[in-house]
Coordinates of C-alpha atoms and ligand atoms in Angstrom, one line a residue:
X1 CA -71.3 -112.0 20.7
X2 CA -69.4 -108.7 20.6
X3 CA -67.6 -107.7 23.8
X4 CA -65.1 -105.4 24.4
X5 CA -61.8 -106.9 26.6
X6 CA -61.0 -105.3 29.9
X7 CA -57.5 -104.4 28.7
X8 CA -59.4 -102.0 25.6
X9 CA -61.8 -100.4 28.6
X10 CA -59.5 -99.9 31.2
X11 CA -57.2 -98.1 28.6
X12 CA -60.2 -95.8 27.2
X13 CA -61.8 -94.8 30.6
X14 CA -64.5 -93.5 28.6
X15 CA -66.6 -92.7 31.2
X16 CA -70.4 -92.6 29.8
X17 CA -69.9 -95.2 27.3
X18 CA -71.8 -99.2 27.3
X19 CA -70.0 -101.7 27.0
X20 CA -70.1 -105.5 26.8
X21 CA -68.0 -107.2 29.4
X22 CA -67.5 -111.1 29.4
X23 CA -65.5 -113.2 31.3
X24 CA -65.4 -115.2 35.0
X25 CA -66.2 -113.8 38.5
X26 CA -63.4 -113.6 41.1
X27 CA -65.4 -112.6 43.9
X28 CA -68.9 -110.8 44.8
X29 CA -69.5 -109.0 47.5
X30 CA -73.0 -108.0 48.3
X31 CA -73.6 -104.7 50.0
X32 CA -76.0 -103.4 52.7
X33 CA -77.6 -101.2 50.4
X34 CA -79.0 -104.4 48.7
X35 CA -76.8 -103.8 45.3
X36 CA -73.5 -106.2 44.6
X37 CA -70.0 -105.9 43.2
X38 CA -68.9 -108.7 41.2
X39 CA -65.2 -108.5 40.3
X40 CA -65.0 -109.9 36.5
X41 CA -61.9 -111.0 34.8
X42 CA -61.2 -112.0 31.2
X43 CA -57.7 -112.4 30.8
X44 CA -57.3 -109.7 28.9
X45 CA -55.3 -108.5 31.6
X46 CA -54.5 -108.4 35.6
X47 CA -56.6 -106.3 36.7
X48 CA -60.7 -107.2 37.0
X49 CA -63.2 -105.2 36.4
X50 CA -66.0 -104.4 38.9
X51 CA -69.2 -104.5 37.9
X52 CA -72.1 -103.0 40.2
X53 CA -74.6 -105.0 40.3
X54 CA -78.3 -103.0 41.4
X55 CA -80.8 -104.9 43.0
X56 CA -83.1 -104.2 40.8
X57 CA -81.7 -105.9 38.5
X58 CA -84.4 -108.9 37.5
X59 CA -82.6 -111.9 37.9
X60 CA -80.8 -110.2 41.1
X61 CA -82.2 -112.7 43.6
X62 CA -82.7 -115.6 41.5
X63 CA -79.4 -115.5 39.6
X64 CA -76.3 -112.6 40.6
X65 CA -76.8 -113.4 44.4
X66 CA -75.6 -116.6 43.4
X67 CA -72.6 -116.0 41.4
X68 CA -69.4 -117.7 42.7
X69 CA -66.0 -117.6 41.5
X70 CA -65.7 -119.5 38.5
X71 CA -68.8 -118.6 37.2
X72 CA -68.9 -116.8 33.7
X73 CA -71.2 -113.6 32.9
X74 CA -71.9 -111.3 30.2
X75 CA -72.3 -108.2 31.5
X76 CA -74.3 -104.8 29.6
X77 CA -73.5 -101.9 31.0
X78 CA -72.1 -98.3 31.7
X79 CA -68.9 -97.4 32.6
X80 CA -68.7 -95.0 35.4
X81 CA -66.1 -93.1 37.8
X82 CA -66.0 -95.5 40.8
X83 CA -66.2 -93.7 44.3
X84 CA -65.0 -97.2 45.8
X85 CA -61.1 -97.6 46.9
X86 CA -59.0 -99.8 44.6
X87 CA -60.4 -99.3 41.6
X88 CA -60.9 -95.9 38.8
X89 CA -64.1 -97.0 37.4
X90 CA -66.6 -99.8 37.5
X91 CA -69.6 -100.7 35.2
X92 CA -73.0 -100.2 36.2
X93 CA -74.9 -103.1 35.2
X94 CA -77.7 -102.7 33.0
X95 CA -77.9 -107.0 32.6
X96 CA -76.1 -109.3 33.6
X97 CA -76.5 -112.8 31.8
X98 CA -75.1 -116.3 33.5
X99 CA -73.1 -118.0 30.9
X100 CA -72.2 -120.7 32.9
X101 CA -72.2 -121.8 36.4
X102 CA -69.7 -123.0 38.5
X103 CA -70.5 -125.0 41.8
X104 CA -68.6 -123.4 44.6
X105 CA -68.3 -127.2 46.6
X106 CA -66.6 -129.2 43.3
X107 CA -65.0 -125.3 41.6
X108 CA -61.0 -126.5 42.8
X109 CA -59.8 -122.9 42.2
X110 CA -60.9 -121.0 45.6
X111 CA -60.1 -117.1 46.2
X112 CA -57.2 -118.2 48.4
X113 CA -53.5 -118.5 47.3
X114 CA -53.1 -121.9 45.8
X115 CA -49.5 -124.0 45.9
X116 CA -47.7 -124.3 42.4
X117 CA -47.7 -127.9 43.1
X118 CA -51.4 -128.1 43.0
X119 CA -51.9 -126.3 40.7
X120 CA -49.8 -128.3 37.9
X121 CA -52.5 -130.9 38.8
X122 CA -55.6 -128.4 37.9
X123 CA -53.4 -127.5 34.5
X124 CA -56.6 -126.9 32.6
X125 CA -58.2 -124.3 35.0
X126 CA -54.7 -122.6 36.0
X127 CA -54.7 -119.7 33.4
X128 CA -58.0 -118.7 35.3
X129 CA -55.2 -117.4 37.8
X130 CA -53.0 -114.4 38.3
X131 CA -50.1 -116.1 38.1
X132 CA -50.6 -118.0 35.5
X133 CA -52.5 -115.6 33.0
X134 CA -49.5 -113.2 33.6
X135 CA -47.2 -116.0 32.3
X136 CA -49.3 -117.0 29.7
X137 CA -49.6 -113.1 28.3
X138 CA -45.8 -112.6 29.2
X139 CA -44.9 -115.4 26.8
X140 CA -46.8 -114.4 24.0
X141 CA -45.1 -110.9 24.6
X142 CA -41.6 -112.1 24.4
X143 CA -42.8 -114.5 21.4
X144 CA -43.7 -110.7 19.6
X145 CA -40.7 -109.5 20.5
X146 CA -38.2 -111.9 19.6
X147 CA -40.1 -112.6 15.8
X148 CA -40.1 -108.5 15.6
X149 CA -36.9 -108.3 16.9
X150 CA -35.1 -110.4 13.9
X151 CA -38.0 -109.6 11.4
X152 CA -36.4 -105.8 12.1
X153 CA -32.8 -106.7 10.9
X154 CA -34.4 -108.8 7.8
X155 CA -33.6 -112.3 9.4
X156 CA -36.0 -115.0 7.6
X157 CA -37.7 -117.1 9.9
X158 CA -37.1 -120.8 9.1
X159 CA -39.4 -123.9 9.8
X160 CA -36.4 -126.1 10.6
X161 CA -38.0 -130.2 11.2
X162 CA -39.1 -131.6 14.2
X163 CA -39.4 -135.1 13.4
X164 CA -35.4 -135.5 12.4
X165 CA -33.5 -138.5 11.3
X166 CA -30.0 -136.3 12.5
X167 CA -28.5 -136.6 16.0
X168 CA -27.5 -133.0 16.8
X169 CA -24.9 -133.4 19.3
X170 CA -24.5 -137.3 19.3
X171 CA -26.3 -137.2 22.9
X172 CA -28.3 -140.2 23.4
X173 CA -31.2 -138.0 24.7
X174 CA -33.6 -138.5 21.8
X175 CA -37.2 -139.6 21.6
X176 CA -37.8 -142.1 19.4
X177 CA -40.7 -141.5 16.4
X178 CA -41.6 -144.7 15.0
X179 CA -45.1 -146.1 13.3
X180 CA -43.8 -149.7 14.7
X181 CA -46.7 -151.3 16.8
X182 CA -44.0 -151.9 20.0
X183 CA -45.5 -155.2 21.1
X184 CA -44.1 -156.7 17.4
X185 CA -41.0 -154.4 16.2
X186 CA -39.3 -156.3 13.1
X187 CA -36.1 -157.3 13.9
X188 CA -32.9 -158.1 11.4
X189 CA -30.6 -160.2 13.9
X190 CA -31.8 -159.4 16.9
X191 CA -32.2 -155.7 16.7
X192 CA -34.7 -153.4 15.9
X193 CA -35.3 -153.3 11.8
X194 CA -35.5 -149.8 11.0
X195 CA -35.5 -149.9 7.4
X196 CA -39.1 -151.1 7.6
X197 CA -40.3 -148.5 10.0
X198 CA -42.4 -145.5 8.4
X199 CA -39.3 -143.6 7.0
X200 CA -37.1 -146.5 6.4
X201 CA -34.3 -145.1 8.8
X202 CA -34.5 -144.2 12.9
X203 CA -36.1 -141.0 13.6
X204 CA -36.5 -138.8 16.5
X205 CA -38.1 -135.3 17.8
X206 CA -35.3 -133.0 17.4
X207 CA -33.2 -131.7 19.8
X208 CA -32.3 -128.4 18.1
X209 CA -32.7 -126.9 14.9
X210 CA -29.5 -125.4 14.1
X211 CA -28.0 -128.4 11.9
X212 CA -30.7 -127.5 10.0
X213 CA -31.0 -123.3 10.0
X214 CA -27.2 -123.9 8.7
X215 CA -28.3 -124.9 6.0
X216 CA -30.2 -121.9 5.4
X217 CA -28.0 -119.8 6.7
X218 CA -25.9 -120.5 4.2
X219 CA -27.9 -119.6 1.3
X220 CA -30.3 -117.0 2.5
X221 CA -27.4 -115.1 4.9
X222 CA -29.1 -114.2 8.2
X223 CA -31.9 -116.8 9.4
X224 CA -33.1 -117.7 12.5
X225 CA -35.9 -120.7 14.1
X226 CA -38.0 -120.6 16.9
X227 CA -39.8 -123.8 17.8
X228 CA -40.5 -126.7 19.8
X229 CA -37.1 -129.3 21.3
X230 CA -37.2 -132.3 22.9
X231 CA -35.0 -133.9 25.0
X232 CA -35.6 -137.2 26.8
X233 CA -32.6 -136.6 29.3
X234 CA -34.3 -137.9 33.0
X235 CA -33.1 -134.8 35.0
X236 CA -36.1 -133.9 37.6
X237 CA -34.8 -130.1 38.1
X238 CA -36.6 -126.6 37.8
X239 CA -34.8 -125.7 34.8
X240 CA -35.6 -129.2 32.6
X241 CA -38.5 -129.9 30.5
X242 CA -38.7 -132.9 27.8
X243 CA -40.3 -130.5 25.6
X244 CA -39.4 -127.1 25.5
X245 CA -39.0 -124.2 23.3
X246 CA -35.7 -122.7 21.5
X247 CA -34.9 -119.8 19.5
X248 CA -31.7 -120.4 17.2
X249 CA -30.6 -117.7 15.1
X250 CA -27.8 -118.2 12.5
X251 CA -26.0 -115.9 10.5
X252 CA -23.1 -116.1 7.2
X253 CA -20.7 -114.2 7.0
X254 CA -20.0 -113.5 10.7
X255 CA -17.7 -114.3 13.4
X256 CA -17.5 -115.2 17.1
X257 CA -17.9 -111.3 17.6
X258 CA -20.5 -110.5 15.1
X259 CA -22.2 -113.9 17.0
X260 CA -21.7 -112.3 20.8
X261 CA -23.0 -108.5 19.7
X262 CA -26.3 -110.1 18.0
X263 CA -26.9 -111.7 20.9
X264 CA -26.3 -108.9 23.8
X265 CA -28.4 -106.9 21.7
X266 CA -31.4 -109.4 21.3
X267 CA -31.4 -109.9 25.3
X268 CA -31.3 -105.9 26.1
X269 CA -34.2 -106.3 23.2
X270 CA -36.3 -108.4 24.8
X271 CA -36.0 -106.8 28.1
X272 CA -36.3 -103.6 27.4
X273 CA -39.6 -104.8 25.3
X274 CA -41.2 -106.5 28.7
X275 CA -40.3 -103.4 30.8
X276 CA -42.1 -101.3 28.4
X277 CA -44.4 -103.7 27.5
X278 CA -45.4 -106.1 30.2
X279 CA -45.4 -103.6 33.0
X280 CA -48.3 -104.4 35.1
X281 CA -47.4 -108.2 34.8
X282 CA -43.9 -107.3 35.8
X283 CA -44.9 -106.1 38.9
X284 CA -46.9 -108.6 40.0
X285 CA -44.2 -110.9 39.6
X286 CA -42.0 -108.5 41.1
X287 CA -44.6 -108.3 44.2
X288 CA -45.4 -111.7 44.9
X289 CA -43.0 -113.9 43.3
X290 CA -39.5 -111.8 43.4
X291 CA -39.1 -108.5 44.5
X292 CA -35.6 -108.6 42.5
X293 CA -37.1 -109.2 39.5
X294 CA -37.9 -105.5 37.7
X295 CA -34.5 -104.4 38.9
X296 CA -32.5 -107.2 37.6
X297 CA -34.0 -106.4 34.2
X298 CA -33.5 -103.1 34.3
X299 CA -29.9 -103.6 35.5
X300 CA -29.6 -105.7 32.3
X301 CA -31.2 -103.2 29.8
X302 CA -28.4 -100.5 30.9
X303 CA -25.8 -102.5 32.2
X304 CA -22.1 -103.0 29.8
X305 CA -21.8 -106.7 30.3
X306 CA -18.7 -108.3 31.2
X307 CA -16.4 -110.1 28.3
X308 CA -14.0 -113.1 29.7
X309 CA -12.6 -115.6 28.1
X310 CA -12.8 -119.1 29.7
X311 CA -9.7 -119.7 30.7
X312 CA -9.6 -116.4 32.7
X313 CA -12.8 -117.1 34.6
X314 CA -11.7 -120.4 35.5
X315 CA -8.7 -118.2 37.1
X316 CA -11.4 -116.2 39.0
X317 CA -12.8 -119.3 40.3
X318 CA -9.7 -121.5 41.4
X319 CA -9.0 -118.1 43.5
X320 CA -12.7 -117.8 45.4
X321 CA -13.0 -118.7 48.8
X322 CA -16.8 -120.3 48.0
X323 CA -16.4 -124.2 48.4
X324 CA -18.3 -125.4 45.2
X325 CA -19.4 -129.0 44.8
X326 CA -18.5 -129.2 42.0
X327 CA -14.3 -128.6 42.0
X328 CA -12.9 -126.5 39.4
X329 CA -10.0 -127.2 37.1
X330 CA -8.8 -126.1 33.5
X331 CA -11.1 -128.3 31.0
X332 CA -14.1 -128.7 33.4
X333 CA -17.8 -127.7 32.5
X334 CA -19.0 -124.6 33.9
X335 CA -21.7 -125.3 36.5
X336 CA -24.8 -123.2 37.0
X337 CA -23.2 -122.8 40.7
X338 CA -19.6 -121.5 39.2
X339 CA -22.0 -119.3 36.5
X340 CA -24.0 -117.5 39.2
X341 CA -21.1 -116.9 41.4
X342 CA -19.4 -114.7 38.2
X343 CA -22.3 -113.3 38.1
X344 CA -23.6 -112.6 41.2
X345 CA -20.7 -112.3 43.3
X346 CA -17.3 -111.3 41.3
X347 CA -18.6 -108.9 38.3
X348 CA -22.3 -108.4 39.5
X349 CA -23.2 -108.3 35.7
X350 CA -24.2 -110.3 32.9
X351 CA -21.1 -111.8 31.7
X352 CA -20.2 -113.4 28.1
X353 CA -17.8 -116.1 28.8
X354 CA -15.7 -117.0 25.1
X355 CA -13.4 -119.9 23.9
X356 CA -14.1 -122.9 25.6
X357 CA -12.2 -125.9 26.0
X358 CA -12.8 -128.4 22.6
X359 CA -13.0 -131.4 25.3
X360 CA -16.4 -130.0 26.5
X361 CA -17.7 -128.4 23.2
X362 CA -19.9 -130.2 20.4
X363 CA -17.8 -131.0 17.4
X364 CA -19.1 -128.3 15.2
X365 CA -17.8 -125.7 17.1
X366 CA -14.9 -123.6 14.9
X367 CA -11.3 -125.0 16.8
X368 CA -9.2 -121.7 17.9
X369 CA -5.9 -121.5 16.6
X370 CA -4.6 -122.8 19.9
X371 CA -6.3 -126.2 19.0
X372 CA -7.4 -126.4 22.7
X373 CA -10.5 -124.4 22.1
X374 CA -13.3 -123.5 20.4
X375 CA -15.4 -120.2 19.6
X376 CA -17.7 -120.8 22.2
X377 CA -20.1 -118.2 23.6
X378 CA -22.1 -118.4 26.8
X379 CA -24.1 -115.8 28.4
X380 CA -24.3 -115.8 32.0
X381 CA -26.7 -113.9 33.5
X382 CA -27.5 -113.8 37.5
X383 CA -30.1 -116.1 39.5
X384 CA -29.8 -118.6 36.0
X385 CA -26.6 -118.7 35.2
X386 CA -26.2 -119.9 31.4
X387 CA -29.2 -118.6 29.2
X388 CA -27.7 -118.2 26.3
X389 CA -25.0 -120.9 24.4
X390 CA -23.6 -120.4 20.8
X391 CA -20.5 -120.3 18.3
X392 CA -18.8 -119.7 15.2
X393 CA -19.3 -123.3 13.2
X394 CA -16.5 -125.0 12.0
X395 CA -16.3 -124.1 8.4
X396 CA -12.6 -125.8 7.6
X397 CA -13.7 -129.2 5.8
X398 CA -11.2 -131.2 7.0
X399 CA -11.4 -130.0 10.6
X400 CA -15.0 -130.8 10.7
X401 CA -14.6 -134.4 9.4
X402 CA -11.8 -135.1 12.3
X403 CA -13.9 -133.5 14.9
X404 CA -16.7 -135.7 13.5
X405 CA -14.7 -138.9 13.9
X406 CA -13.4 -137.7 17.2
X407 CA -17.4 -137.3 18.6
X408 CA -17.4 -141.1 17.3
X409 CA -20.0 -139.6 15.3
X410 CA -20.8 -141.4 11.7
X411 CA -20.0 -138.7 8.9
X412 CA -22.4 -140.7 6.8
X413 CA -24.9 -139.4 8.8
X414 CA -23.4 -135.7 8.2
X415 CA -23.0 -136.1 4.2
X416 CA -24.8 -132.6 3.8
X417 CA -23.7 -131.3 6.8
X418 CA -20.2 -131.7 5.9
X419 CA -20.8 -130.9 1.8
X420 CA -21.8 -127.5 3.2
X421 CA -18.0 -126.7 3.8
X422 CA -17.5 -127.9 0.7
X423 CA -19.2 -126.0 -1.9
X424 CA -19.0 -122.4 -0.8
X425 CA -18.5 -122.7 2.7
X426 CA -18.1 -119.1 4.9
X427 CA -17.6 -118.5 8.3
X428 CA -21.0 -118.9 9.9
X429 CA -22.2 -118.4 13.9
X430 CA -25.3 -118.6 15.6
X431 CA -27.1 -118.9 19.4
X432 CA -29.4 -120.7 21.0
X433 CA -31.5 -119.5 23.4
X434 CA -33.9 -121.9 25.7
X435 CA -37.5 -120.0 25.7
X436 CA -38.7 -121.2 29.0
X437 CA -35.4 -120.6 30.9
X438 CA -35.9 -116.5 29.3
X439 CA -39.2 -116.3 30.9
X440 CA -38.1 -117.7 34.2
X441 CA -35.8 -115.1 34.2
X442 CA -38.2 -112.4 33.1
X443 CA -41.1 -113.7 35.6
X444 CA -38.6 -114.7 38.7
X445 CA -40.6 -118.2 38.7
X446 CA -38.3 -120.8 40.0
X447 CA -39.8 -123.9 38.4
X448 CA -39.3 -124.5 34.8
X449 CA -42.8 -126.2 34.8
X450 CA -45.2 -122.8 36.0
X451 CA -43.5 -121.0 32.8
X452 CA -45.2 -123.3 30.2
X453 CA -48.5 -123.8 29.5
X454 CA -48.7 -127.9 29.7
X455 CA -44.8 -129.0 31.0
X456 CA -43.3 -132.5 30.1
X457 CA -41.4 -133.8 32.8
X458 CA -40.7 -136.9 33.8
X459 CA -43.7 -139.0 34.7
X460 CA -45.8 -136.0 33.3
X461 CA -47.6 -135.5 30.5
X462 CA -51.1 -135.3 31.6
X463 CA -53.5 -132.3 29.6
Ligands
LIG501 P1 -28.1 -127.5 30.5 O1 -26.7 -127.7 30.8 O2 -28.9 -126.5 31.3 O3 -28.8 -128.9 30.5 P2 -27.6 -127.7 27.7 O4 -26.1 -127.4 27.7 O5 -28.0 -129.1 27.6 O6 -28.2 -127.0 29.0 P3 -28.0 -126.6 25.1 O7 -27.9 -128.0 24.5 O8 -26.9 -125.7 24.8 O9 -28.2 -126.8 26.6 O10 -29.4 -126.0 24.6 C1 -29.6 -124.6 24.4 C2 -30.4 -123.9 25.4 O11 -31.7 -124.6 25.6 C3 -29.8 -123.9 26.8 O12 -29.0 -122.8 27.0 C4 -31.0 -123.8 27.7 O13 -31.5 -122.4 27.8 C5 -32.1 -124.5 27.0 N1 -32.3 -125.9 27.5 C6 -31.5 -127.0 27.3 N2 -32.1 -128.0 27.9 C7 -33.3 -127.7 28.3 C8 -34.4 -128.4 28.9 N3 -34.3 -129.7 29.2 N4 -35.5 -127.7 29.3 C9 -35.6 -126.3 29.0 N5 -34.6 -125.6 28.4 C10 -33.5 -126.3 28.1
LIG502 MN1 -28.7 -130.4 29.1

C-alpha cells in the first residue's frame, strides 16, 4: 500500500497532483449539496486533511455517509485549492475505501475535549489525539536532537546495562530482577539466598547509567547514554515515574566548568531545535495547554543564565519574604518550591546553582577544597525547578574510598569503580538530564504521566 503522509502533502501543496491518503476520520460533515467533507488524520502531523467526498462517489450512500470518527480510509484522489475557510487545500476524492470501522456507541474517543485522567485509562487509543500525537512526535524530536546534538561534538553513544548488580547512589529505591519463583525463594538462615538466583548475586533495573558511562568515559574521552531508569521510590506526584528516561553524558578531561558549559549549551540546543523544529506542535501546546510555553523557550534560547553558588542562593532565600514549607538553612536540600522562586521571582532566568553541601551530595561527587562541598551542578529552570543535576567525579583514590565508607556503602561492591582512580585516573564530570521532566517543560504538560507513551506509577502499569 503506498500512501503519501499528510505532513509530505501539506508541505508540497502540489495542487493538480493524486495522491494516496490513509489514516482515521475526525469528523464528516455532509453538505446540502449532497457531497461530504471528511477530515482525515494520520499522525503525520496536527493538522487533518479534508477530503471532499462527491456524491457520486459509488459507495457514497452505502459506505462514506457512514463514516464516524475512528473510522480508518484510504483515500485516492486530487489535491485541490480549497475555497472552504480553515484550510489551503483539500483532496477531491476519486475513492474512498473503508479500512476499518469504528462503532460510534462503543468508539470511547468522541470529538469532544476529553480529561487527561480518562484518557490514561484509553492509553492505547490516546495517540489518536491532538494532544497526545503532539507529544508523541515532540519526543521523538528531542530524541533526534539530543543523539545529533552529541553525535555533532564526536561523543560516542554508550549502551550502559539495565539489569545492574550496582547500587548507584545507595538509595534503597531499586526493583528487584530475580528468576526466583516468589512463592519458594531459597533461603541461607532465614534470608533470601541470592547466590542461587539467575546471576548468583542481587540484581536490579538500574537507576542511572553513569557508574557505568564512567567507565567509558574514561577510556573513549567524551561519552554519553540515553536510556531507560527505574526507580521504585512510592512518590504519587506529577513529576515521578518508576520508569523513566535519562540522558547522562560524561566527559575526561574536564571540570565542574567544562561540565556546566556542556550542559547550557545542550539545553539552548534542544530548545532552539523544537522552536525551529516542532513549531506547529509548539503552538498547540502553547494554545491550549500553556500560553507561557513558546515564550519561556524562547526566553531560554537567548537568555545569559544566572551562575550562583549554593551557599549564596541560600543567602537569597533566608532573606525572601515568601513563607516556604519547607524552612531554609545552610546544609538543607533545595526544594522545587525554593528552585522556582530563584527562578521565577529573584533572577527571572535559568539559573546554575554550583558547590553543594557534601551532607546532601552522592559520595562520588569531587569534595571542594573547603571539604564542606562538592562540585555540584544543578540547573534550575522556571515552572520545574531542577532539570538538570551533575558534577565533577571524585577522582582522588583515597577520598573516594572514605566518601564510600561514609555513604555506609560496601567498596567491595565498588572494586572497579574505585580501580578507575587507580590506574590512570583524570578529572572527569558529567549530567544527568530526566527525559520526561525536558518534555514537560517543552510541552507545558503538568503531569509527568501525559508526557510518556505508557507511564509506571504506582498502582499502574496497565498497556
Ligand atoms: P527528584 O528530587 O525530583 O526526585 P532526584 O534528585 O531523585 O530528583 P536524580 O537522581 O538527580 O534526581 O536523577 C537525575 C534526573 O532524573 C533528575 O534531575 C530528574 O530530571 C530525573 N528524575 C529523577 N527521578 C525521576 C522520576 N522518578 N521520574 C522522572 N524523572 C526523574
Ligand atoms: Mn528522587
Amino acid at each position: 500500500m503506498k500512501r503519501t503522509r499528510i505532513v509530505e502533502i501539506l508541505a508540497s501543496k502540489e495542487v493538480g497532483t493524486r495522491f494516496t491518503v490513509m489514516g482515521w476520520v475526525r469528523t464528516r460533515r455532509d453538505s446540502k449539496g449532497g457531497f461530504s467533507f471528511i477530515e482525515v488524520n494520520d499522525g503525520s502531523c496536527m493538522t487533518g486533511l479534508q477530503i471532499v467526498a462527491d456524491g457520486k462517489l459509488h459507495n457514497y450512500l452505502s459506505e462514506v455517509m457512514k463514516l464516524q470518527t475512528g473510522c480508518s480510509i484510504e483515500v485516492v484522489g486530487t489535491l485541490v485549492a480549497s475555497v472552504g475557510k480553515g484550510q489551503e487545500v483539500e483532496i477531491q476524492a476519486e475513492e474512498i475505501k473503508v479500512v476499518g470501522w469504528a462503532d460510534p456507541d462503543v468508539y470511547p474517543l468522541q470529538k469532544k475535549r476529553h480529561s487527561f485522567e480518562f484518557l490514561r485509562t484509553i492509553a492505547h487509543l490516546r495517540p489518536r489525539t491532538n494532544t497526545f500525537s503532539a507529544v508523541a512526535r515532540v519526543r521523538s524530536s528531542v530524541s533526534h536532537a539530543i543523539h545529533t546534538f552529541f553525535q555533532e561534538r564526536g561523543f560516542i553513544y554508550v549502551h550502559t546495562p539495565i539489569i545492574t548488580g550496582s547500587d548507584c547512589e545507595g538509595a534503597g529505591e531499586m526493583f528487584k530482577v530475580t528468576a526466583f519463583d516468589l512463592d519458594q525463594v531459597p533461603k541461607e538462615e532465614g534470608r533470601s539466598d541470592f547466590t542461587r538466583d539467575f546471576f548468583g548475586h542481587p540484581a536490579s533495573l538500574t537507576v542511572s547509567g553513569q557508574l557505568e558511562a564512567e567507565i567509558y568515559a574514561l577510556a573513549m574521552g567524551d561519552v554519553y547514554t540515553f536510556g531507560p531508569t527505574f526507580r521504585a521510590e512510592d512518590s504519587n506526584t506529577s513529576r515521578h515515574l518508576a520508569e523513566f528516561w535519562m540522558v547522562e553524558p560524561e566527559m575526561a578531561f574536564c571540570d565542574l566548568e567544562g561540565d556546566v558549559e556542556l550542559a547550557v549549551n545542550f539545553l539552548k540546543y534542544i530548545f532552539a531545535y523544537v522552536l525551529e523544529n516542532c513549531t506547529q506542535d509548539l503552538e498547540f501546546f502553547n494554545r491550549f495547554i500553556d500560553d507561557s510555553a513558546l515564550k519561556t523557550l524562547e526566553n531560554l534560547v537567548s537568555q545569559d543564565f544566572k551562575h550562583i553558588t549554593y551557599t549564596e542562593g541560600i543567602e537569597v532565600l533566608s532573606k525572601a519574604k515568601k513563607k516556604f514549607e519547607f524552612p531554609v538553612s545552610w546544609g538543607v536540600n533545595l526544594q522545587s518550591e525554593h528552585e522556582r522562586y530563584l527562578c521565577e521571582k529573584v533572577f527571572k532566568k535559568p539559573i546554575v546553582v554550583v558547590n553543594y553541601p557534601k551532607g546532601i551530595k552522592p559520595f562520588y561527587m569531587k569534595v571542594d577544597k573547603d571539604e564542606k562541598t562538592v562540585r555540584a551542578m544543578d540547573i534550575l529552570v522556571p515552572k520545574i525547578g531542577e532539570i538538570i543535576g551533575g558534577s565533577q567525579r571524585e577522582d582522588d583514590y583515597d577520598t573516594l574510598l572514605a566518601r564510600i565508607k561514609e555513604a555506609n556503602l560496601e567498596p567491595d561492591d565498588y572494586w572497579w569503580y574505585l580501580e578507575l582512580r587507580k590506574f590512570g585516573s583524570v578529572p572527569h564530570a558529567g549530567f544527568g538530564l530526566g527525559f520526561e521532566r525536558l518534555i514537560q517543560f517543552i510541552t507545558g504538560l503538568s503531569n509527568i504521566r501525559d508526557v510518556i507513551p505508557f507511564p509506571r506509577t504506582p498502582g499502574n502499569v496497565s498497556f
